[in-house]
CSV table of C-alpha atoms in Angstrom, one decimal:
chain,number,residue,atom,x,y,z
N,1,UNK,CA,-12.9,24.3,-18.5
N,2,UNK,CA,-9.4,25.5,-17.9
N,3,UNK,CA,-6.9,23.0,-19.2
N,4,UNK,CA,-3.1,22.4,-19.0
N,5,UNK,CA,-0.6,19.8,-20.3
N,6,UNK,CA,2.6,18.5,-18.8
N,7,UNK,CA,4.9,15.5,-18.7
N,8,UNK,CA,4.5,12.8,-16.0
N,9,UNK,CA,7.6,12.7,-13.8
N,10,UNK,CA,8.7,10.6,-10.8
N,11,UNK,CA,7.7,11.9,-7.4
N,12,UNK,CA,8.1,10.7,-3.9
N,13,UNK,CA,5.8,7.7,-4.4
N,14,UNK,CA,3.8,8.6,-1.3
N,15,UNK,CA,0.5,8.3,-3.2
N,16,UNK,CA,1.4,4.7,-4.1
N,17,UNK,CA,2.3,4.0,-0.5
N,18,UNK,CA,-1.0,5.2,0.9
N,19,UNK,CA,-3.1,3.5,-1.8
N,20,UNK,CA,-3.7,6.4,-4.2
N,21,UNK,CA,-1.0,6.4,-6.9
N,22,UNK,CA,-0.5,9.8,-8.6
N,23,UNK,CA,1.0,11.1,-11.8
N,24,UNK,CA,3.3,14.0,-10.9
N,25,UNK,CA,3.1,16.7,-13.6
N,26,UNK,CA,5.9,19.0,-14.8
N,27,UNK,CA,4.4,22.0,-16.7
N,28,UNK,CA,5.5,25.4,-17.7
N,29,UNK,CA,1.9,26.7,-18.0
N,30,UNK,CA,0.3,28.9,-15.4
N,31,UNK,CA,-1.5,26.7,-12.9
N,32,UNK,CA,-4.6,27.2,-10.8
N,33,UNK,CA,-4.5,28.1,-7.1
N,34,UNK,CA,-3.3,25.5,-4.6
N,35,UNK,CA,-6.0,23.0,-3.7
N,36,UNK,CA,-7.8,19.8,-4.8
N,37,UNK,CA,-9.8,19.7,-8.0
N,38,UNK,CA,-12.0,17.3,-9.9
N,39,UNK,CA,-10.5,16.8,-13.3
N,40,UNK,CA,-10.8,15.0,-16.7
N,41,UNK,CA,-7.4,13.8,-17.9
N,42,UNK,CA,-6.3,12.5,-21.3
N,43,UNK,CA,-3.3,10.3,-21.8
N,44,UNK,CA,-2.4,8.7,-25.2
N,45,UNK,CA,-5.9,9.3,-26.5
N,46,UNK,CA,-7.7,7.8,-23.4
N,47,UNK,CA,-9.8,9.9,-21.1
N,48,UNK,CA,-10.0,9.4,-17.3
N,49,UNK,CA,-11.8,11.0,-14.4
N,50,UNK,CA,-9.6,12.0,-11.5
N,51,UNK,CA,-8.5,14.4,-8.8
N,52,UNK,CA,-5.5,16.7,-8.7
N,53,UNK,CA,-3.7,18.2,-5.8
N,54,UNK,CA,-1.7,21.4,-6.4
N,55,UNK,CA,0.4,22.5,-3.6
N,56,UNK,CA,3.2,21.7,-1.2
N,57,UNK,CA,1.9,18.5,0.5
N,58,UNK,CA,2.0,20.1,4.0
N,59,UNK,CA,1.3,16.7,5.7
N,60,UNK,CA,4.7,15.6,4.5
N,61,UNK,CA,6.5,19.0,4.8
N,62,UNK,CA,7.5,19.4,1.1
N,63,UNK,CA,9.1,22.7,0.1
N,64,UNK,CA,8.5,22.5,-3.7
N,65,UNK,CA,5.2,23.0,-5.4
N,66,UNK,CA,3.9,19.8,-7.0
N,67,UNK,CA,0.9,18.8,-9.1
N,68,UNK,CA,-0.3,15.2,-8.5
N,69,UNK,CA,-3.1,13.5,-10.4
N,70,UNK,CA,-4.9,10.4,-9.2
N,71,UNK,CA,-6.7,8.8,-12.1
N,72,UNK,CA,-9.8,6.9,-11.1
N,73,UNK,CA,-10.0,3.3,-12.2
N,74,UNK,CA,-6.6,3.4,-13.8
N,75,UNK,CA,-3.6,1.0,-13.6
N,76,UNK,CA,-0.5,1.4,-15.7
N,77,UNK,CA,2.7,3.2,-16.2
N,78,UNK,CA,2.5,6.7,-17.7
N,79,UNK,CA,5.9,8.0,-16.7
N,80,UNK,CA,7.3,10.4,-19.4
N,81,UNK,CA,3.9,10.5,-21.2
N,82,UNK,CA,2.1,13.8,-21.8
N,83,UNK,CA,-1.1,14.2,-19.7
N,84,UNK,CA,-3.7,16.8,-20.6
N,85,UNK,CA,-5.8,18.1,-17.7
N,86,UNK,CA,-9.3,19.8,-17.8
N,87,UNK,CA,-10.2,21.3,-14.5
N,88,UNK,CA,-13.9,20.8,-13.8
N,89,UNK,CA,-14.4,22.0,-10.2
N,90,UNK,CA,-12.4,23.0,-7.1
N,91,UNK,CA,-13.1,20.6,-4.2
N,92,UNK,CA,-11.2,22.3,-1.4
N,93,UNK,CA,-8.0,24.0,-0.2
N,94,UNK,CA,-4.9,22.1,0.5
N,95,UNK,CA,-4.6,21.3,4.2
N,96,UNK,CA,-2.1,19.8,6.6
N,97,UNK,CA,-3.3,16.6,8.2
N,98,UNK,CA,-2.1,15.2,11.5
N,99,UNK,CA,-1.2,11.9,9.9
N,100,UNK,CA,-1.1,10.1,6.5
N,101,UNK,CA,-4.1,8.0,7.8
N,102,UNK,CA,-6.2,11.1,8.2
N,103,UNK,CA,-5.1,12.3,4.7
N,104,UNK,CA,-6.3,8.9,3.3
N,105,UNK,CA,-9.8,9.4,4.9
N,106,UNK,CA,-10.0,12.9,3.2
N,107,UNK,CA,-8.8,11.6,-0.2
N,108,UNK,CA,-11.6,9.0,-0.2
N,109,UNK,CA,-14.1,11.9,0.5
N,110,UNK,CA,-12.5,13.9,-2.3
N,111,UNK,CA,-12.8,11.0,-4.7
N,112,UNK,CA,-16.5,10.5,-3.8
N,113,UNK,CA,-17.2,14.2,-4.4
N,114,UNK,CA,-15.3,14.2,-7.6
N,115,UNK,CA,-17.3,11.2,-8.9
N,116,UNK,CA,-20.5,13.1,-8.3
N,117,UNK,CA,-19.3,16.3,-10.0
N,118,UNK,CA,-17.8,14.3,-12.9
N,119,UNK,CA,-20.9,12.1,-13.5
N,120,UNK,CA,-22.1,14.3,-16.4
N,121,UNK,CA,-18.7,13.8,-18.1
N,122,UNK,CA,-19.2,10.1,-18.9
N,123,UNK,CA,-16.2,8.8,-20.7
């Protein structure tokens, strides 16, 4: 799978506010097309399943491109740590939702689909 690395930096903290904390990645490497992907991430030698959104967060009207990773079954502080991402499969395009609540419903669906796709990648 395609992979990339970057440093986890502080973002807007919207993911935490809606129940899906994300690690915002700063990277100089060429990145895949905007959208949501199922991924495997490695941080400090530990591997995690997750999802990444690459795009402009149209629901919130951002103007800068961001890469936000939600690690499944993870709690902790990884700010300023390096995160390595392996892209396993593309789930969907990035879309603008009418409200953060509708975004939350879709994120739950994305996570369910990612878990199915990532099942062969037992950690």
